């Protein structure tokens, strides 16, 4: 069984995002870039399924500019068998990403596609669901537990009401939540090994994907700031302050 | 002409307040119609609740045993079919229900989705947060397509459920529904406390609480205040409380009147979940913790000493 993993590069989660003064975007020069944390979890889950003997091959795929190769090498160093790089310098939107991944599915015929539930840059939380719809296959989003049994997979999902378990037939799309697993660290020898693993590049235009980039972003603004309030000395003062505000 | 279709969120026969919050967002657009769609095995009581929400024009119901559980793969084709009956917008709440479902609807319609709408400037221009709320973008959607959006429920109060009595219309939707996705179970913590997402008061604990056992102190204070209980990611990851209590970028985004952060340092991912709270109270032993930069009222000290004192002062 093949597993395809979506592996997006984003601004590292520790970077404090600054909006450019002219509102044209966020400051991206020189900021650290990393794998989307949810995608690391997706890759980890795929690797574990391979280690259990359920999957035979794990493919990481990204859609991004030419310098994403180093990012894909990280995915290979973590343990993916091979990588696919769809090269585009344009920032594409989720519908286009889903249509692009569908092209890769048609080519690779994976049984399971695992994506992060959201990318921590645009926070859209859309691509996996859109891909499942376009593929006309099940989706199991926000997964915190994945059990593959034969031709189906049982997925426990983190939902607002608690933990929901659903069973979906394969092939299917799974999107990961935070507590699915803890991704492994990359070891130095694996970085060396990753250099010789296959990395295929495909020009985005060559896939003839119909663009789904229908949204136009016209302005970036910093969020409304909450200002620092008052400090109180003890519990009694806190209660008094809450009473003054009419909260008690 | 804007006609907005809102997908009702419900569980165990009860309408979720997220639906009425979507109505408030829809009203910003001043549409010609706001219709609510209820997909359920037994939609009648849910539809009756939805019909009372102010500004709702009409409630549509699709009764089908396949709709007994809100499975996105089953609901989405029905919603896409209804949306094609002249709707300009499809709104769902930005809860796990709506996040799971709406993109599947958008993809079936071949349109983009605007996630987490926090303000509608006009019918096709919206503001939404990116980078964990560290930037707010203005996005324009094309006017010649159905617009699918999820509504950031913390940005909107629930529309009143006053004297409205919108007509309820039962529909038949003839689309083929998949059987490849099956509901197995929902494990729900039994709790008499208010629901975290709609509570007026929330008491949250973080890593500083130290253990699952110690979390009792948070629950006790919450009960004293009639508050819901929340937690930081650190507390959930450490196993102190279940995941449905997590507040933040990837957990729940909430806007209570009073939010008390106890033993929570205040990572940006957590702060994005509470920035719309009315009053934030922080109790932490580290006076330099970032939570104090956003707290309206701060108290530095040992929570295990301060909380019992606080409870006493509340008597």
XYZ file of C-alpha atoms in Angstrom:
563
model
C 0.000 0.000 0.000
C 1.218 3.459 -0.924
C 0.674 6.493 1.259
C 0.866 10.024 -0.106
C 1.658 12.754 2.413
C 1.107 16.453 1.808
C 4.129 18.273 3.135
C 3.899 22.065 3.094
C 6.616 24.519 3.979
C 5.490 27.411 6.171
C 6.925 30.146 8.351
C 8.214 28.414 11.478
C 5.700 28.370 14.313
C 8.103 30.172 16.627
C 8.432 33.219 14.357
C 6.584 36.275 15.556
C 4.694 37.415 12.475
C 4.976 41.101 11.559
C 2.635 42.789 9.121
C 4.379 45.099 6.630
C 3.603 48.764 7.339
C 2.068 49.241 3.866
C -0.364 46.360 4.417
C 0.909 44.415 1.402
C 1.772 41.254 3.296
C 3.733 39.916 6.228
C 7.489 40.233 6.611
C 8.980 37.099 5.105
C 12.566 38.105 4.332
C 15.003 36.076 6.347
C 12.391 34.388 8.524
C 12.859 30.743 9.380
C 10.830 28.289 7.308
C 9.875 24.791 8.481
C 7.517 21.976 7.696
C 3.937 22.689 8.719
C 3.757 21.001 12.162
C 0.576 19.120 11.236
C 2.327 17.786 8.118
C 5.187 16.455 10.222
C 2.540 14.565 12.184
C 1.058 13.327 8.887
C 4.432 12.056 7.729
C 5.127 10.434 11.091
C 1.823 8.565 10.946
C 2.586 7.333 7.439
C 6.016 6.126 8.544
C 4.503 4.260 11.481
C 2.022 2.550 9.155
C 4.963 1.474 7.010
C 6.882 0.236 10.054
C 3.825 -1.806 11.049
C 3.904 -3.433 7.639
C 0.619 -1.863 6.555
C 2.171 0.491 4.029
C 5.024 -0.326 1.701
C 5.888 3.102 0.421
C 5.582 6.657 1.724
C 5.702 9.548 -0.722
C 5.975 13.171 0.427
C 4.706 15.840 -1.905
C 4.874 19.592 -1.817
C 3.695 22.404 -4.048
C 6.032 25.370 -3.866
C 8.958 27.357 -5.245
C 12.212 25.843 -6.468
C 13.941 26.209 -3.100
C 11.476 23.770 -1.482
C 13.870 20.945 -2.352
C 15.717 21.222 0.954
C 12.364 21.019 2.722
C 11.509 17.808 0.857
C 14.954 16.406 1.718
C 13.947 16.839 5.369
C 10.876 14.724 4.705
C 13.068 12.114 3.060
C 15.481 12.251 5.996
C 12.588 11.655 8.344
C 11.967 8.455 6.415
C 9.833 8.965 3.313
C 10.823 6.701 0.403
C 10.596 9.382 -2.235
C 9.433 12.908 -2.864
C 7.465 14.815 -5.471
C 7.972 18.519 -5.930
C 5.349 20.408 -7.900
C 7.191 23.595 -8.734
C 5.424 26.935 -8.743
C 6.469 30.328 -7.477
C 2.839 31.373 -7.005
C 1.161 31.046 -3.631
C -1.760 28.781 -4.484
C -5.053 28.514 -2.618
C -6.553 25.324 -1.113
C -8.840 24.468 -4.055
C -5.892 24.625 -6.443
C -3.777 22.611 -4.005
C -6.508 19.968 -3.816
C -6.793 19.804 -7.610
C -3.008 19.471 -7.869
C -2.867 16.694 -5.282
C -5.645 14.916 -7.163
C -3.361 14.828 -10.222
C -0.688 13.187 -8.070
C -3.239 10.687 -6.774
C -4.199 9.759 -10.344
C -0.527 9.181 -11.087
C 0.453 7.340 -7.900
C -2.792 5.560 -6.907
C -2.205 5.740 -3.115
C -4.617 3.982 -0.757
C -4.233 6.593 1.950
C -3.515 10.302 1.634
C -2.538 12.039 4.858
C -2.451 15.813 5.206
C -2.192 18.180 8.134
C -5.601 19.478 9.207
C -4.476 23.015 8.553
C -1.367 24.921 7.576
C -0.289 27.351 10.253
C 0.282 30.165 7.745
C -3.124 30.644 6.091
C -4.997 28.606 8.768
C -7.542 27.619 6.098
C -8.228 24.011 7.123
C -9.640 23.136 3.693
C -7.304 21.173 1.433
C -7.880 17.653 2.774
C -11.660 17.985 2.705
C -11.613 19.494 -0.789
C -9.317 16.749 -2.036
C -11.592 14.040 -0.632
C -14.600 15.659 -2.339
C -12.863 15.947 -5.706
C -11.572 12.379 -5.417
C -15.082 11.284 -4.410
C -13.609 9.373 -1.478
C -14.065 9.492 2.324
C -12.445 12.044 4.577
C -11.445 11.504 8.184
C -10.409 14.895 9.487
C -8.750 15.989 12.753
C -7.484 12.463 13.466
C -6.099 11.584 16.882
C -6.015 7.822 16.277
C -5.751 5.780 13.095
C -6.393 2.022 12.906
C -6.134 0.359 9.530
C -8.019 -2.932 9.334
C -8.123 -4.595 5.966
C -9.795 -2.384 3.446
C -11.068 0.166 5.944
C -9.651 2.518 8.518
C -11.085 3.495 11.870
C -10.254 7.055 12.772
C -10.854 8.782 16.066
C -11.424 12.477 15.489
C -11.003 15.405 17.859
C -14.339 17.198 17.612
C -15.848 19.950 19.744
C -18.132 17.535 21.557
C -15.383 15.029 22.408
C -13.876 12.151 20.451
C -15.766 10.821 17.457
C -14.869 7.536 15.800
C -15.759 6.879 12.193
C -14.948 4.042 9.846
C -14.092 4.806 6.235
C -13.374 2.564 3.281
C -10.046 2.888 1.531
C -8.837 4.745 -0.377
C -9.397 7.763 1.847
C -8.034 11.119 2.953
C -6.993 11.568 6.578
C -6.092 14.919 8.145
C -4.096 15.015 11.345
C -4.681 16.694 14.659
C -2.010 17.496 17.219
C -2.242 14.426 19.379
C -2.056 11.764 16.719
C 1.630 11.203 17.392
C 4.919 12.881 18.206
C 7.070 13.215 15.100
C 10.562 11.723 15.320
C 13.719 13.781 15.179
C 15.877 13.570 12.111
C 19.258 11.904 12.687
C 22.410 12.986 10.917
C 23.011 9.725 9.009
C 19.453 9.949 7.701
C 20.177 13.390 6.282
C 23.083 11.826 4.334
C 20.902 8.944 3.156
C 18.136 11.328 2.087
C 20.457 12.927 -0.458
C 20.316 9.842 -2.628
C 16.583 9.220 -2.366
C 14.488 9.974 -5.472
C 13.039 13.464 -5.718
C 10.893 14.061 -8.752
C 10.146 17.584 -9.917
C 7.081 18.423 -11.953
C 6.374 21.878 -13.320
C 2.992 23.036 -12.035
C 1.993 24.098 -15.568
C 2.682 20.586 -16.846
C -0.143 19.202 -14.686
C -2.691 21.467 -16.417
C -4.541 22.129 -13.182
C -7.580 24.357 -13.438
C -6.881 27.243 -11.083
C -9.104 27.520 -8.031
C -7.429 30.707 -6.834
C -10.658 32.686 -6.775
C -9.920 34.825 -3.718
C -8.028 38.087 -3.857
C -6.311 39.356 -0.735
C -6.098 43.137 -0.762
C -4.910 44.092 2.673
C -2.979 42.757 5.636
C -3.444 44.412 9.002
C -2.117 43.715 12.460
C -4.789 42.457 14.842
C -6.480 44.816 17.255
C -4.219 44.892 20.270
C -5.355 44.190 23.781
C -3.548 46.485 26.136
C -1.897 45.509 29.363
C -4.313 45.989 32.237
C -3.818 46.404 35.941
C -1.986 44.202 38.406
C -3.628 43.347 41.705
C -1.905 42.254 44.913
C -4.098 39.468 46.184
C -7.311 37.501 45.817
C -9.411 40.089 47.651
C -8.278 42.839 45.284
C -9.013 40.598 42.317
C -12.564 39.998 43.504
C -13.021 43.734 44.103
C -11.753 44.502 40.580
C -14.146 41.964 39.058
C -17.032 43.446 41.036
C -16.153 46.952 39.803
C -16.362 45.654 36.245
C -19.743 44.138 37.020
C -18.477 40.620 36.363
C -19.428 39.190 39.751
C -29.303 39.696 -4.665
C -27.887 37.890 -1.676
C -29.608 34.754 -0.474
C -27.724 33.053 2.318
C -28.034 29.401 3.255
C -26.840 28.597 6.775
C -26.091 24.992 7.662
C -27.531 24.257 11.091
C -25.216 22.584 13.593
C -26.967 20.306 16.022
C -26.298 17.362 18.282
C -28.640 15.028 20.167
C -31.678 16.821 18.801
C -30.583 20.267 19.970
C -29.565 23.242 17.858
C -26.067 24.565 18.605
C -25.803 28.307 19.304
C -23.192 28.503 16.547
C -26.096 28.557 14.096
C -27.513 31.787 15.564
C -24.008 33.282 15.452
C -23.871 32.556 11.727
C -27.186 34.397 11.385
C -25.621 37.508 12.957
C -22.764 37.312 10.456
C -25.224 36.857 7.593
C -27.146 39.958 8.702
C -23.997 42.084 8.162
C -24.474 41.505 4.450
C -28.089 42.751 4.566
C -29.238 39.857 2.415
C -32.640 39.342 0.850
C -33.012 36.003 2.581
C -31.385 34.018 5.380
C -32.481 30.391 5.216
C -31.364 27.684 7.633
C -30.890 24.117 6.411
C -31.345 21.270 8.898
C -30.061 17.848 7.836
C -31.089 15.226 10.334
C -32.761 11.916 10.874
C -35.490 13.746 12.801
C -35.217 17.472 12.053
C -38.520 18.768 13.426
C -37.547 19.930 16.926
C -34.252 21.347 15.648
C -36.061 23.200 12.868
C -38.555 24.595 15.378
C -35.667 26.076 17.370
C -34.065 27.527 14.232
C -37.362 29.089 13.137
C -37.366 31.256 16.263
C -34.030 32.911 15.510
C -34.484 36.558 14.545
C -33.960 37.395 10.862
C -34.296 33.808 9.671
C -36.523 33.842 6.567
C -37.175 30.145 6.215
C -36.037 26.813 7.646
C -35.491 23.926 5.256
C -35.368 20.363 6.513
C -34.086 17.183 4.932
C -35.145 14.165 6.968
C -33.086 11.108 6.151
C -31.748 8.247 8.309
C -28.398 8.822 6.553
C -28.309 12.221 8.281
C -28.421 10.726 11.788
C -24.800 11.772 12.280
C -23.153 14.777 10.706
C -20.837 12.985 8.293
C -19.339 15.506 5.874
C -19.222 13.042 2.986
C -22.958 12.415 3.373
C -24.102 15.970 4.122
C -21.997 17.801 1.512
C -23.705 16.565 -1.669
C -27.120 17.390 -0.201
C -25.997 20.898 0.731
C -24.420 21.466 -2.671
C -27.705 20.434 -4.312
C -29.762 22.794 -2.125
C -27.252 25.636 -2.626
C -27.820 25.468 -6.359
C -31.450 26.555 -5.810
C -30.494 30.195 -6.195
C -28.346 30.745 -3.122
C -25.491 33.242 -3.322
C -23.811 32.198 -0.057
C -23.442 29.062 2.065
C -22.373 29.690 5.672
C -21.379 27.164 8.311
C -19.898 27.827 11.741
C -16.149 27.565 12.125
C -16.526 24.732 14.617
C -15.189 21.226 13.976
C -18.585 20.493 12.374
C -18.347 23.361 9.893
C -14.612 23.041 9.307
C -15.056 19.411 8.333
C -18.074 20.026 6.139
C -17.812 23.394 4.368
C -14.686 22.723 2.251
C -16.281 19.543 0.955
C -19.298 21.591 -0.142
C -17.071 24.245 -1.731
C -15.117 21.646 -3.692
C -18.310 20.019 -4.964
C -19.450 23.448 -6.141
C -16.011 24.148 -7.611
C -15.631 27.348 -5.606
C -13.197 28.733 -3.066
C -13.982 28.986 0.627
C -13.398 31.858 3.008
C -12.524 30.342 6.395
C -13.140 32.003 9.762
C -14.988 35.137 8.694
C -14.668 37.703 11.466
C -16.259 40.605 9.578
C -18.214 40.982 6.371
C -17.372 44.330 4.744
C -19.916 43.612 2.040
C -21.438 40.565 0.374
C -18.126 39.501 -1.176
C -15.476 41.148 0.986
C -14.488 39.609 4.285
C -11.916 39.890 7.006
C -10.305 36.772 8.392
C -7.323 35.917 10.597
C -4.174 34.169 9.379
C -0.966 33.160 11.188
C -2.800 32.305 14.393
C -4.519 35.678 14.362
C -1.264 37.645 14.049
C -2.500 39.209 10.832
C -5.977 40.027 9.592
C -6.492 39.898 5.847
C -9.202 41.402 3.690
C -10.268 38.958 0.987
C -12.496 39.505 -2.013
C -14.485 36.646 -3.467
C -15.911 36.704 -6.998
C -19.534 37.823 -7.181
C -20.412 35.402 -9.963
C -19.947 32.251 -7.851
C -21.650 30.811 -4.810
C -19.564 31.844 -1.843
C -18.862 29.229 0.820
C -17.622 30.536 4.159
C -17.143 29.435 7.717
C -18.015 31.974 10.382
C -15.661 32.547 13.288
C -18.297 32.162 15.978
C -16.322 34.077 18.625
C -16.622 37.204 16.462
C -20.417 37.242 16.505
C -22.996 37.158 19.279
C -25.906 34.809 18.712
C -28.921 36.398 17.022
C -31.816 36.588 19.449
C -34.403 33.851 19.468
C -37.318 36.112 19.960
C -40.687 36.295 18.388
C -39.712 34.997 14.976
C -41.721 32.131 13.540
C -40.099 31.446 10.209
C -41.871 28.950 7.975
C -40.484 25.414 7.970
C -40.329 23.561 4.679
C -39.550 19.874 4.326
C -37.462 19.065 1.264
C -36.527 16.024 -0.710
C -33.023 16.078 -2.053
C -32.403 13.450 -4.653
C -28.667 12.957 -4.771
C -26.782 9.733 -4.371
C -25.289 9.456 -0.899
C -22.065 7.556 -0.254
C -21.851 4.590 2.107
C -18.057 4.628 2.347
C -18.139 6.625 5.591
C -19.776 5.221 8.726
C -20.302 6.656 12.178
C -19.053 4.373 14.954
C -19.332 6.318 18.199
C -19.025 9.650 19.944
C -17.275 9.630 23.303
C -18.550 12.665 25.152
C -17.458 13.654 28.599
C -20.522 13.897 30.800
C -20.585 17.329 32.321
C -23.129 19.601 33.953
C -20.875 22.576 33.392
C -21.675 25.175 30.742
C -20.472 24.499 27.211
C -16.993 25.925 26.635
C -17.850 27.568 23.334
C -20.866 29.504 24.512
C -20.149 30.002 28.239
C -20.179 33.526 29.661
C -17.370 32.629 32.034
C -14.436 30.305 31.450
C -11.717 29.189 33.855
C -8.710 27.659 32.107
C -5.701 25.853 33.481
C -2.276 25.360 31.965
C 0.952 23.518 32.529
C 1.342 25.364 35.839
C -1.492 23.318 37.295
C 0.964 20.432 37.278
C -1.150 17.277 37.103
C -4.491 15.726 36.299
C -5.268 15.495 40.020
C -4.383 19.131 40.605
C -6.815 20.146 37.889
C -9.566 19.559 40.435
C -8.755 23.020 41.769
C -9.652 24.507 38.358
C -12.914 22.568 38.160
C -13.817 23.631 41.679
C -13.263 27.314 40.970
C -15.215 27.004 37.728
C -18.152 25.482 39.580
C -18.054 28.274 42.101
C -18.297 30.802 39.243
C -20.730 28.796 37.138
C -18.014 28.741 34.509
C -16.933 26.340 31.794
C -13.469 24.793 32.029
C -10.791 25.239 29.382
C -7.127 24.387 29.077
C -3.973 25.296 27.221
C -2.431 22.925 24.711
C 0.334 22.131 27.203
C -2.207 20.927 29.751
C -3.989 18.779 27.171
C -0.754 17.334 25.777
C 0.312 16.472 29.320
C -2.922 14.514 29.738
C -4.391 16.680 32.516
C -7.697 17.105 30.650
C -9.301 15.821 27.426
C -8.676 17.490 24.085
C -12.134 19.023 23.771
C -11.139 21.540 26.460
C -8.270 22.990 24.443
C -8.472 26.712 23.746
C -6.339 28.276 21.022
C -5.365 28.359 17.358
C -6.002 24.683 16.802
C -8.525 24.205 19.582
C -11.543 26.288 20.426
C -11.778 30.011 19.750
C -13.944 31.534 22.442
C -15.284 34.917 23.532
C -16.610 34.690 27.091
C -17.331 37.804 29.168
C -14.780 36.613 31.707
C -11.749 34.450 30.982
C -9.470 33.343 33.790
C -6.108 31.938 32.706
C -4.520 30.059 35.566
C -0.995 28.721 35.302
C -1.005 29.541 31.588
C 2.053 31.362 30.242
C 0.254 32.674 27.163
C 1.805 31.317 23.959
C 0.526 33.203 20.893
C -1.329 30.066 19.814
C -3.314 30.211 23.054
C -3.870 33.971 22.958
C -5.465 33.741 19.527
C -8.202 31.649 21.093
C -9.163 34.271 23.696
C -8.555 37.655 22.102
C -12.277 38.390 21.913
C -12.878 37.677 25.579
C -14.440 40.574 27.485
C -12.124 40.541 30.482
C -9.024 38.394 30.811
C -7.719 37.569 34.276
C -4.288 35.966 34.561
C -2.890 34.191 37.587
C 0.681 33.003 37.174
C 3.735 32.687 39.353
C 5.951 34.181 36.641
C 5.381 37.937 36.495
C 7.138 38.026 33.109
C 4.737 35.543 31.468
C 3.336 36.861 28.153
C -0.215 36.299 29.382
C 0.162 39.476 31.461
C 0.657 41.532 28.279
C -2.967 40.893 27.321
C -4.577 40.407 30.737
C -6.962 43.085 31.979
C -6.302 41.997 35.527
C -3.112 40.221 36.552
C -2.154 38.524 39.764
C 1.335 37.127 40.322
C 1.672 34.264 42.754
C 1.308 30.591 43.545
C -2.007 29.386 42.171
C -2.315 26.706 44.843
C -2.327 29.428 47.475
C -4.275 32.037 45.503
C -7.177 29.935 44.270
C -8.354 28.814 47.716
C -8.049 32.454 48.811
C -10.020 33.515 45.779
C -12.748 31.012 46.532
C -12.905 32.298 50.060
C -13.158 35.886 48.851
C -15.972 34.856 46.545
C -18.058 33.583 49.470
